[in-house]
Short mmCIF file of C-alpha atoms and ligand atoms in Angstrom, two decimals:
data_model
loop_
_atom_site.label_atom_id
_atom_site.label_comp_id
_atom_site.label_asym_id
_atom_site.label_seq_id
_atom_site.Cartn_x
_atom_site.Cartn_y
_atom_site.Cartn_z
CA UNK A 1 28.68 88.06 126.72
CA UNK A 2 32.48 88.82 126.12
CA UNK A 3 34.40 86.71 124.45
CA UNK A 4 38.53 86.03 123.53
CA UNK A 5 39.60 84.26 120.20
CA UNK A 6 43.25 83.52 120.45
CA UNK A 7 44.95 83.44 117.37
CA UNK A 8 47.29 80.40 116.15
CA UNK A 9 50.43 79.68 114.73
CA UNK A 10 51.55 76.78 112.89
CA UNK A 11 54.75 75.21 114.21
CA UNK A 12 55.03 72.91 111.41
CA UNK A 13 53.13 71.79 108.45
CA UNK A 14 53.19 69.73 105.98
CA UNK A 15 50.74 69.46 102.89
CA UNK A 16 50.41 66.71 100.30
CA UNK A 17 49.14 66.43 96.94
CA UNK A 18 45.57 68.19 96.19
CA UNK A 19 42.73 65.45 96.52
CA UNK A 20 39.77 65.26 94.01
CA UNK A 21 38.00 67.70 95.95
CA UNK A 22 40.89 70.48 95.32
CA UNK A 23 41.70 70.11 99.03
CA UNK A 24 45.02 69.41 100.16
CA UNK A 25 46.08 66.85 103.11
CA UNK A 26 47.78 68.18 105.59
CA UNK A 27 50.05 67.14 108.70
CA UNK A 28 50.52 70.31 111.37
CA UNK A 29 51.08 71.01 114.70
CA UNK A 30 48.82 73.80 115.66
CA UNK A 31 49.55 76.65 119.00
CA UNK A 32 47.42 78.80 120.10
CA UNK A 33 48.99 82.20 120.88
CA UNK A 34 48.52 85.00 123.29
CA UNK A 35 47.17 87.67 120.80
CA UNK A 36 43.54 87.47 120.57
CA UNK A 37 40.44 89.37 119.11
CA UNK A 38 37.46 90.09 121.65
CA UNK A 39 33.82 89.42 120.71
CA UNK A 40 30.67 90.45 122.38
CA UNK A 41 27.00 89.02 121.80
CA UNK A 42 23.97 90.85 122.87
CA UNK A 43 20.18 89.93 121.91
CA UNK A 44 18.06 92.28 120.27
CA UNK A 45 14.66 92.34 119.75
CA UNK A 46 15.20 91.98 115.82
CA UNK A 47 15.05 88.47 114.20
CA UNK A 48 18.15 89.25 112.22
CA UNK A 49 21.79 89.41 113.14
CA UNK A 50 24.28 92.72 112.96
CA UNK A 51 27.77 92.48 112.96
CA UNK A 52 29.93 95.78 113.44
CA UNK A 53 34.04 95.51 113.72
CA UNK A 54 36.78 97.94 113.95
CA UNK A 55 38.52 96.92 110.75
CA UNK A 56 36.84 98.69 107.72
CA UNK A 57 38.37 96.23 105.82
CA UNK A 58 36.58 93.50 106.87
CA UNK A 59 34.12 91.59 104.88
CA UNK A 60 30.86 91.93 106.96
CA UNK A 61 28.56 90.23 104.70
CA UNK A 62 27.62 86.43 104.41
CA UNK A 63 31.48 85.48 103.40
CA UNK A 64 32.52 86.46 107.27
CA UNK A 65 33.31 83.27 109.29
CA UNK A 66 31.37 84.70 112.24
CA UNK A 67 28.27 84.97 110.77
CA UNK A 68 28.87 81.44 109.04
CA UNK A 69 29.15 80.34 112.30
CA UNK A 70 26.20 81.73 113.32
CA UNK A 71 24.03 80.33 110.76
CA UNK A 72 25.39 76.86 110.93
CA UNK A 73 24.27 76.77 114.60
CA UNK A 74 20.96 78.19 113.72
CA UNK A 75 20.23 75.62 111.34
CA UNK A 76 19.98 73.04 113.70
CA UNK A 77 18.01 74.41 115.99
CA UNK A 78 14.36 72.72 116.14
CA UNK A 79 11.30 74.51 116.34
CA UNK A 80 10.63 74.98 120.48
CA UNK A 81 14.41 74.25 121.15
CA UNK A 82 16.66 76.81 123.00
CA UNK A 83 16.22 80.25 125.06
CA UNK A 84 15.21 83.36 124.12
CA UNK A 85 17.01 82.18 120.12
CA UNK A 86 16.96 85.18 117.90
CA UNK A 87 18.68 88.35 116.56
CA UNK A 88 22.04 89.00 117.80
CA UNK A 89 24.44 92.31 117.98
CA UNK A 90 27.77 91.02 117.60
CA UNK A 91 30.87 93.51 117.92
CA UNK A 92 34.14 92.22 116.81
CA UNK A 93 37.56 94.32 118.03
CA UNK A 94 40.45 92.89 115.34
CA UNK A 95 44.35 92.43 117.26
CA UNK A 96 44.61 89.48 115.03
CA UNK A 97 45.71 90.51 111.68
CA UNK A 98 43.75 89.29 108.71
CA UNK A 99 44.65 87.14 105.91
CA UNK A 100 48.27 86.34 107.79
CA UNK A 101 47.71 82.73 108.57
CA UNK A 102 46.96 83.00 112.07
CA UNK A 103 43.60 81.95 111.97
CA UNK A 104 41.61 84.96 113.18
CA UNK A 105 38.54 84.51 111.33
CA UNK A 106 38.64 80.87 112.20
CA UNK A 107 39.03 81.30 116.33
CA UNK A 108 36.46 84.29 115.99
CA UNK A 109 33.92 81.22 114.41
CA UNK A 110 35.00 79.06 117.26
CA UNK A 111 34.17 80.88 119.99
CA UNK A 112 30.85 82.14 118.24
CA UNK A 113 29.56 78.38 118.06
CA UNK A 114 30.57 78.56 121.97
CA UNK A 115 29.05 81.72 122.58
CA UNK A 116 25.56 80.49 120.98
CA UNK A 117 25.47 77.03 122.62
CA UNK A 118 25.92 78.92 125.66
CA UNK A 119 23.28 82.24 125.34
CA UNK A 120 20.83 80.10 123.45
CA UNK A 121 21.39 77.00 125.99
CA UNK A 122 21.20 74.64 123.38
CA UNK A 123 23.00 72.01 125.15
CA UNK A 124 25.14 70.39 122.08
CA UNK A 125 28.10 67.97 122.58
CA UNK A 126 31.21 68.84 121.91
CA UNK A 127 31.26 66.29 118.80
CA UNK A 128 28.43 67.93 117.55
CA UNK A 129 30.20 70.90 117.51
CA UNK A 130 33.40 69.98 116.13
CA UNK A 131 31.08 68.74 113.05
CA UNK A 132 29.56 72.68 112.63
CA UNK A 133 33.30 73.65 113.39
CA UNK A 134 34.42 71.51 110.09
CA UNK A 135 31.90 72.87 108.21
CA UNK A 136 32.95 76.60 108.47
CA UNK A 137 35.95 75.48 107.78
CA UNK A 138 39.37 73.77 108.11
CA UNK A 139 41.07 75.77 110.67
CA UNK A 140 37.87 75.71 112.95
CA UNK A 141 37.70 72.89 115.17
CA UNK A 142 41.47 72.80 115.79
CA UNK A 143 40.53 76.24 118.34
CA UNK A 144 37.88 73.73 119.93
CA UNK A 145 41.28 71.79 121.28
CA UNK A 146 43.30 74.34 122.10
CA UNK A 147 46.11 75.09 122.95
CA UNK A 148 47.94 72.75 121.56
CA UNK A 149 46.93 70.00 118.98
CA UNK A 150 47.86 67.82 115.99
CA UNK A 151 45.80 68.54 112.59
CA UNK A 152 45.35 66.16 109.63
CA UNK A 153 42.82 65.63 106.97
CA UNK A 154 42.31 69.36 105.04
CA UNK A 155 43.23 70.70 108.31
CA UNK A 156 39.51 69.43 110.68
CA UNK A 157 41.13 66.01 112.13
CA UNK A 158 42.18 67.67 115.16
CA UNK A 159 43.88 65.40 118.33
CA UNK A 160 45.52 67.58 121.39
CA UNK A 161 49.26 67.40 121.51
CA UNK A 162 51.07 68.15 125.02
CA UNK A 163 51.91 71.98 125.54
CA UNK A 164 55.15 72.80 124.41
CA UNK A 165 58.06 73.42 126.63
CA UNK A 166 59.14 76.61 124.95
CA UNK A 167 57.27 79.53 126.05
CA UNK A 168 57.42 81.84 124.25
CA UNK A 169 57.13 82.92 120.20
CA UNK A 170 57.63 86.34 118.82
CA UNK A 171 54.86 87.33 116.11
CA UNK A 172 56.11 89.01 113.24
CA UNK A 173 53.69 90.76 111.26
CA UNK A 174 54.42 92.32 107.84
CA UNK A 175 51.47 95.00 106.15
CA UNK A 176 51.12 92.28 103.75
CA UNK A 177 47.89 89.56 103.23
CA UNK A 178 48.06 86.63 101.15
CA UNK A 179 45.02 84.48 100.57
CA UNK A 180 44.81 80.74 101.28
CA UNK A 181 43.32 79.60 97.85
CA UNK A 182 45.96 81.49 95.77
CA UNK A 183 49.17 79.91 98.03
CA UNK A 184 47.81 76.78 97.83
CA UNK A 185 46.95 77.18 93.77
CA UNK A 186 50.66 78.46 93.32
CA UNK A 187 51.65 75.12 95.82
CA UNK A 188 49.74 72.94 92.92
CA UNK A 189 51.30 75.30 90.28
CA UNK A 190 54.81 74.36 91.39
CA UNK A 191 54.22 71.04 91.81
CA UNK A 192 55.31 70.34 95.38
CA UNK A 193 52.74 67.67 96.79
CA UNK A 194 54.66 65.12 98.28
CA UNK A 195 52.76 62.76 101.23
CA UNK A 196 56.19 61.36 102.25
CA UNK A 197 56.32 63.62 105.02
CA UNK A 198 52.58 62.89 105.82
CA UNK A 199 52.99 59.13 106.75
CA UNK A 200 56.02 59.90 108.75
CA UNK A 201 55.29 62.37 111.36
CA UNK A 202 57.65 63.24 114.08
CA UNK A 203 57.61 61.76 117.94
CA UNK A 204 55.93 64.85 118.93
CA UNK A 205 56.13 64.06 122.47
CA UNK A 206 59.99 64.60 122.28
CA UNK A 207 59.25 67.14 120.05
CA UNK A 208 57.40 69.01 123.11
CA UNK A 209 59.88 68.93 125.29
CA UNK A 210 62.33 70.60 123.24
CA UNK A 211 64.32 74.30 123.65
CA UNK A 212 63.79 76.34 120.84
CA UNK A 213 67.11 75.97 119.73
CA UNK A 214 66.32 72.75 119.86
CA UNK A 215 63.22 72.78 117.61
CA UNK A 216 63.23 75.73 115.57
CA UNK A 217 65.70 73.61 113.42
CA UNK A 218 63.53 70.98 112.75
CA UNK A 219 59.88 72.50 111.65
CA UNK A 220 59.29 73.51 107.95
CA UNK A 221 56.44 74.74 106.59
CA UNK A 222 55.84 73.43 103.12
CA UNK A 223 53.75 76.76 101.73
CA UNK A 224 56.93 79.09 102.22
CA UNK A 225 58.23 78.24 98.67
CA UNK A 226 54.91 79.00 97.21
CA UNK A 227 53.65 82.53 99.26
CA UNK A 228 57.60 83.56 99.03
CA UNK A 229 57.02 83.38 94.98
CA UNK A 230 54.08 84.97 95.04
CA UNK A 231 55.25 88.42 97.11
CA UNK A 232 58.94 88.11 97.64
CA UNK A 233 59.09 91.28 99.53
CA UNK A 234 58.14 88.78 102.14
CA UNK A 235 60.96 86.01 101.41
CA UNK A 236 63.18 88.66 101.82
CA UNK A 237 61.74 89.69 104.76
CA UNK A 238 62.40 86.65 106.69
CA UNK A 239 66.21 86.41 105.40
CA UNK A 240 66.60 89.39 107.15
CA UNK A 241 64.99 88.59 110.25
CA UNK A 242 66.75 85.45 110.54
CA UNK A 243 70.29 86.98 110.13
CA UNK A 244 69.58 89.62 112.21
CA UNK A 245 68.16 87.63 115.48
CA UNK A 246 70.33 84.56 114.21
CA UNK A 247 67.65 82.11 114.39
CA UNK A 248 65.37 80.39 112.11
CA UNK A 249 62.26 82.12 111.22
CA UNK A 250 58.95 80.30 109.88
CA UNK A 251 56.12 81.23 108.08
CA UNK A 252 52.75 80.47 109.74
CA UNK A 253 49.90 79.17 107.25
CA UNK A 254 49.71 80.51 104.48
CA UNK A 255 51.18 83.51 105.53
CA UNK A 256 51.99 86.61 105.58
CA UNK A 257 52.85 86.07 109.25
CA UNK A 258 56.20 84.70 110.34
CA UNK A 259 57.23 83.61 113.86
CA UNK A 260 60.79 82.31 115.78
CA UNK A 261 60.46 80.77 119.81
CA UNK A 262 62.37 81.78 123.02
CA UNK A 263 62.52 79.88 125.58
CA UNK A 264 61.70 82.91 127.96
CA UNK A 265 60.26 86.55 127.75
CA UNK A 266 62.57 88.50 128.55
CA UNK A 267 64.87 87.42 125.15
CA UNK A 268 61.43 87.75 123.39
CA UNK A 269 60.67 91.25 124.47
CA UNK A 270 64.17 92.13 123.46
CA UNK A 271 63.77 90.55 120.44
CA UNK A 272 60.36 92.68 119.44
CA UNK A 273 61.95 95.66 120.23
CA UNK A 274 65.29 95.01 117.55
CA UNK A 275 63.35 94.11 114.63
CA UNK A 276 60.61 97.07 115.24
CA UNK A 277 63.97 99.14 115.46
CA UNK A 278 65.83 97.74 112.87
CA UNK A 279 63.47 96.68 110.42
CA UNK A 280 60.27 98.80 111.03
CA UNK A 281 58.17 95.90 110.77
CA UNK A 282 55.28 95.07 113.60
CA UNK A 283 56.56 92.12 115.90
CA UNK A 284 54.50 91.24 118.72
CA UNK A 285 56.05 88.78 121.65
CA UNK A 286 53.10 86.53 122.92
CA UNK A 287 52.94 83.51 125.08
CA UNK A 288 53.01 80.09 123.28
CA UNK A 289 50.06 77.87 124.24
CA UNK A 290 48.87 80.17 126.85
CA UNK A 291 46.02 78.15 128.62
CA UNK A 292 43.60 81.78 129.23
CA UNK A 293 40.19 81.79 130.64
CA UNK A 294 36.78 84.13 129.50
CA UNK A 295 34.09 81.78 130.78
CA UNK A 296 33.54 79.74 127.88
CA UNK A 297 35.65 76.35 128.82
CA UNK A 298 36.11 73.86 125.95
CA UNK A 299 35.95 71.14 128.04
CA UNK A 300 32.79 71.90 130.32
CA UNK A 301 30.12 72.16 127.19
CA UNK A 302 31.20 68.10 126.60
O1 C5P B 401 38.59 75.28 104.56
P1 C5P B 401 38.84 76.71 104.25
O2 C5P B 401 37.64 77.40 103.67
O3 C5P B 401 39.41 77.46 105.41
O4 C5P B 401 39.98 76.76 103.13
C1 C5P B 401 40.27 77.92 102.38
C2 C5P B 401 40.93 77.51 101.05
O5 C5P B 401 42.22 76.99 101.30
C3 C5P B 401 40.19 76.42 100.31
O6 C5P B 401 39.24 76.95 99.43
C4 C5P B 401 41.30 75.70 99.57
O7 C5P B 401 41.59 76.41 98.37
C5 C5P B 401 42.50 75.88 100.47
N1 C5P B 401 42.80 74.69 101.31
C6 C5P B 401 43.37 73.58 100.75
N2 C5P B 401 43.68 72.50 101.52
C7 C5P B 401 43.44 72.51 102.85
C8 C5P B 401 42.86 73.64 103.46
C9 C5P B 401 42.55 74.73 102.66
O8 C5P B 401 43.61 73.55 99.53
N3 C5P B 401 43.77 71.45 103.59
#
């Protein structure tokens, strides 16, 4: 079985105070993007799993959110229940790059609970899923709703949002990874939890029908101050990018990635090709919100 994880950009988020639990809440609007990582599944006659992947960098032990994904599904399973359940080879080819904020490792857990509810036939709801989704964690079940959805809570309180009317974003992808846990420590460090913004969200219907010259104005992304402090090669980065193509640029996550909208390709495309000219930096055009298809609908395991 072959499989697609798309990868995602944040449009806008906003993140409060931490809770007890050191988890912060969060208000975003989440895309899906047309850059994606493939995944294939075969049996084999092992009862253990194998993961291989392209990037040597990688983790590939128990710490990769495939095989988390993996074993949360397994543990459900009852004695007697599914078909033909047992060792798998999984292959993973990486276009999404890692630790960038574009949830990679989350939409290549996604589609793995998919891919196992499907080859093992286990016949689980889609609320049974988004559970095992939460649990691997909080970027999960938002791929379970693509393209185009509303996230609160630490991130798993996911509620589809229309598809926007801009079309296009353009991916801009510094060498450089920042990890979650230290952008959000440096977040707490600074001392920027506010939940203002959280009880006030935005008409996002409007908000959906908007140009990009419309939008881009409006969305912030509240962990820019914090992953721009700690590697400001990458604050600097976007200054330049946004005088250059004379639009704002935005941060995605928790970085490294940054992003601006078009309304069509052709301005995107364009766009790619001045700041891989100008700047030397990777910039990727993709569709925003693409709706794409590799067999394993959403909507049909409900
Ligand atoms: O849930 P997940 O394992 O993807 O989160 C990674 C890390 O990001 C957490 O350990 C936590 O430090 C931070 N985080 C957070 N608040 C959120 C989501 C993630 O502080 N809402």
């Amino acid at each position: 079985m072959r499989v697609l994880a798309p990868a995602k950009i944040n449009l806008h988020l906003r993140v409060g105070a931490a809770k007890d639990d050191g988890y912060h809440p969060l208000l975003s609007w989440m895309c899906i993007v047309g850059l994606y990582d493939e995944l294939t599944f075969a049996r084999n006659e092992l009862q253990e799993h194998r993961l291989r992947c392209d990037d040597p960098t990688l983790p590939m032990d128990a710490s990769n959110l495939i095989l988390k994904a993996v074993a949360a599904v397994s543990e459900t399973i009852r004695p007697g229940e599914g078909h033909h359940v047992g060792g798998l080879d999984i292959s993973l080819s990486k276009n999404i790059p890692a630790a960038a904020g574009m949830g990679g490792g989350s939409s290549d857990a996604a589609r793995t609970l998919l891919a196992l509810n499907r080859l093992w036939r286990l016949d689980r709801s889609y609320g049974e899923l988004l559970d095992l989704a939460a649990g691997v964690g909080s970027d999960v079940p938002f791929f379970l709703n693509a393209p185009s959805a509303i996230c609160t809570g630490r991130g798993e309180i996911v509620s589809g949002a229309g598809k926007p009317a801009i079309g296009w974003a353009l991916l801009i992808l510094p060498d450089i990874r920042l990890l979650t846990a230290e952008v959000y420590r440096q977040f707490d460090a600074m001392n920027l939890g506010n939940d203002r913004a959280l009880h006030n969200p935005p008409n996002w219907r409007v908000w959906t029908g908007y140009s990009a010259m419309e939008l881009l104005p409006l969305l912030r992304n509240d962990l820019e101050k914090p992953a721009f402090l700690l590697n400001s090669g990458l604050g600097a980065v976007r200054d330049r990018i946004e005088s250059r193509l004379r639009r704002p640029v935005r941060m995605s996550g928790s970085g490294s990635s940054l992003f601006t909208l078009f309304d069509d390709e052709p301005s995107t495309i364009a766009a790619a090709e001045q700041i891989k000219r100008e700047c030397g930096i990777r910039a990727v055009p993709a569709a925003l919100a693409p709706f794409f298809f590799d067999g394993l609908s959403e909507k049909s395991q409900d």
